[in-house]
Amino acid sequence: MKIAKLPAEIQQLSKDWHEQGLKVGLVPTMGYLHEGHLSLVAEAVKECDKVIMSIFVNPTQFGPKEDYATYPRDMRRDLRLAYEAGVDCVFNPEPKDMYPQGYATYVKVEQLSERLCGQSRPDHFRGVTTIVLKLFNIAHADYAYFGQKDAQQVIILEKMVRDLNLPVIIRRVPTVREADGLAKSSRNFYLSAEERVQAPGFYASLLEAKRLIDEGEDSVARITALIRERIDDISLARLDYLELVDAQNLLPLEKIQKPALMAGAVFFGKTRLIDNIFIE
Ligand code: AMP
């Protein structure tokens, strides 16, 4: 497995692969890999001849009071897991090589970036779309893989690809969960033992709402009230937001209309966990 630090190395590698007629897949991550990330790699390995994984904790998607400095990192372990999963090249740049002094260009998908998580993380998606567009221009991948765990993120990236005519196909990969339902996340590492015990209650409340919808309940007010109650019952949880929205434009719904997205964020102490369920 090759390890590259500089954008130019990846650009050359991808050019060589394309000249050999090979299909290239890209799996962008911030590292501290878990089975969620590895499921993206598994899809990429199935579909592509060569797989590039980027590991980069992207400073522009963190707010000033967020966890950029303390975000968990373990490059040795990540490299081993990437190798075992079948990654051909890890791209692990330094911030100064992605955002050199005087860097000034950002891309933002308007409206979608302001909804849901965008309300509590104002510049977050601008940072995501900027880094992902850079990664697309560096890796020239035919396919790129993103998790439904970050539902709003993949919806925004698909919109960016359509709006900017980017020559890449985005694949959505289902959320990988722990046995008790908690969505796998690098941030689960921050949870105290007690928080970890309570954290699956968040997904359980979404599942209960889904069951209600499956039984025919279509009032979004009633459904979200139920989830709020359930989350209130989790003593260490503090709800950031919970919304039921149209799965394409992310606008709030009054009555369930499919495809819908039920998405929320919950704080356990300082740790902010997100989760969602698509209603299709
Ligand atoms: P991150 O390293 O958290 O930025 O995530 C990198 C990619 O992995 C994103 O496309 C995420 O949506 C995806 N991902 C993270 N957690 C999971 C999960 N539990 N299941 C599936 N994909 C995930």
CSV table of C-alpha atoms and ligand atoms in Angstrom, one decimal, residues 27-31 34-37 39-40 61 71 145-150 153 173-177 183-186, ligand 1:
chain,number,residue,atom,x,y,z
A,27,VAL,CA,-13.0,7.0,0.4
A,28,PRO,CA,-12.6,10.3,2.2
A,29,THR,CA,-12.2,10.0,6.0
A,30,MET,CA,-10.8,11.9,9.0
A,31,GLY,CA,-9.2,8.7,10.3
A,34,HIS,CA,-13.8,1.9,12.5
A,35,GLU,CA,-16.1,-0.6,10.7
A,36,GLY,CA,-18.2,2.2,9.3
A,37,HIS,CA,-15.2,3.5,7.3
A,39,SER,CA,-17.7,-0.7,4.9
A,40,LEU,CA,-17.1,2.2,2.5
A,61,GLN,CA,-15.1,22.0,8.9
A,71,TYR,CA,-10.2,14.8,17.5
A,145,TYR,CA,-18.0,6.6,-1.2
A,146,PHE,CA,-19.9,8.3,1.7
A,147,GLY,CA,-21.8,7.0,4.7
A,148,GLN,CA,-25.5,7.6,5.3
A,149,LYS,CA,-24.6,8.1,8.9
A,150,ASP,CA,-23.8,11.6,7.8
A,153,GLN,CA,-23.4,15.5,4.2
A,173,VAL,CA,-23.3,3.3,2.1
A,174,PRO,CA,-25.7,2.3,4.9
A,175,THR,CA,-24.8,3.1,8.5
A,176,VAL,CA,-22.8,0.5,10.4
A,177,ARG,CA,-23.9,0.1,14.0
A,183,ALA,CA,-24.0,4.3,15.1
A,184,LYS,CA,-20.2,3.7,14.9
A,185,SER,CA,-18.4,6.9,15.1
A,186,SER,CA,-14.8,8.1,15.9
B,1,AMP,P1,-15.5,10.7,9.2
B,1,AMP,O1,-14.1,10.0,9.3
B,1,AMP,O2,-16.3,10.6,10.4
B,1,AMP,O3,-15.4,12.0,8.5
B,1,AMP,O4,-16.3,9.7,8.1
B,1,AMP,C1,-15.7,9.4,6.9
B,1,AMP,C2,-16.8,8.7,6.1
B,1,AMP,O5,-17.2,7.5,6.8
B,1,AMP,C3,-18.1,9.5,5.9
B,1,AMP,O6,-18.6,9.3,4.5
B,1,AMP,C4,-19.0,9.0,6.9
B,1,AMP,O7,-20.4,9.1,6.6
B,1,AMP,C5,-18.6,7.5,6.9
B,1,AMP,N1,-19.0,6.9,8.1
B,1,AMP,C6,-18.7,7.3,9.4
B,1,AMP,N2,-19.3,6.5,10.3
B,1,AMP,C7,-20.0,5.6,9.6
B,1,AMP,C8,-20.9,4.5,10.0
B,1,AMP,N3,-21.1,4.2,11.2
B,1,AMP,N4,-21.4,3.7,9.0
B,1,AMP,C9,-21.2,4.1,7.7
B,1,AMP,N5,-20.4,5.1,7.3
B,1,AMP,C10,-19.8,5.8,8.2
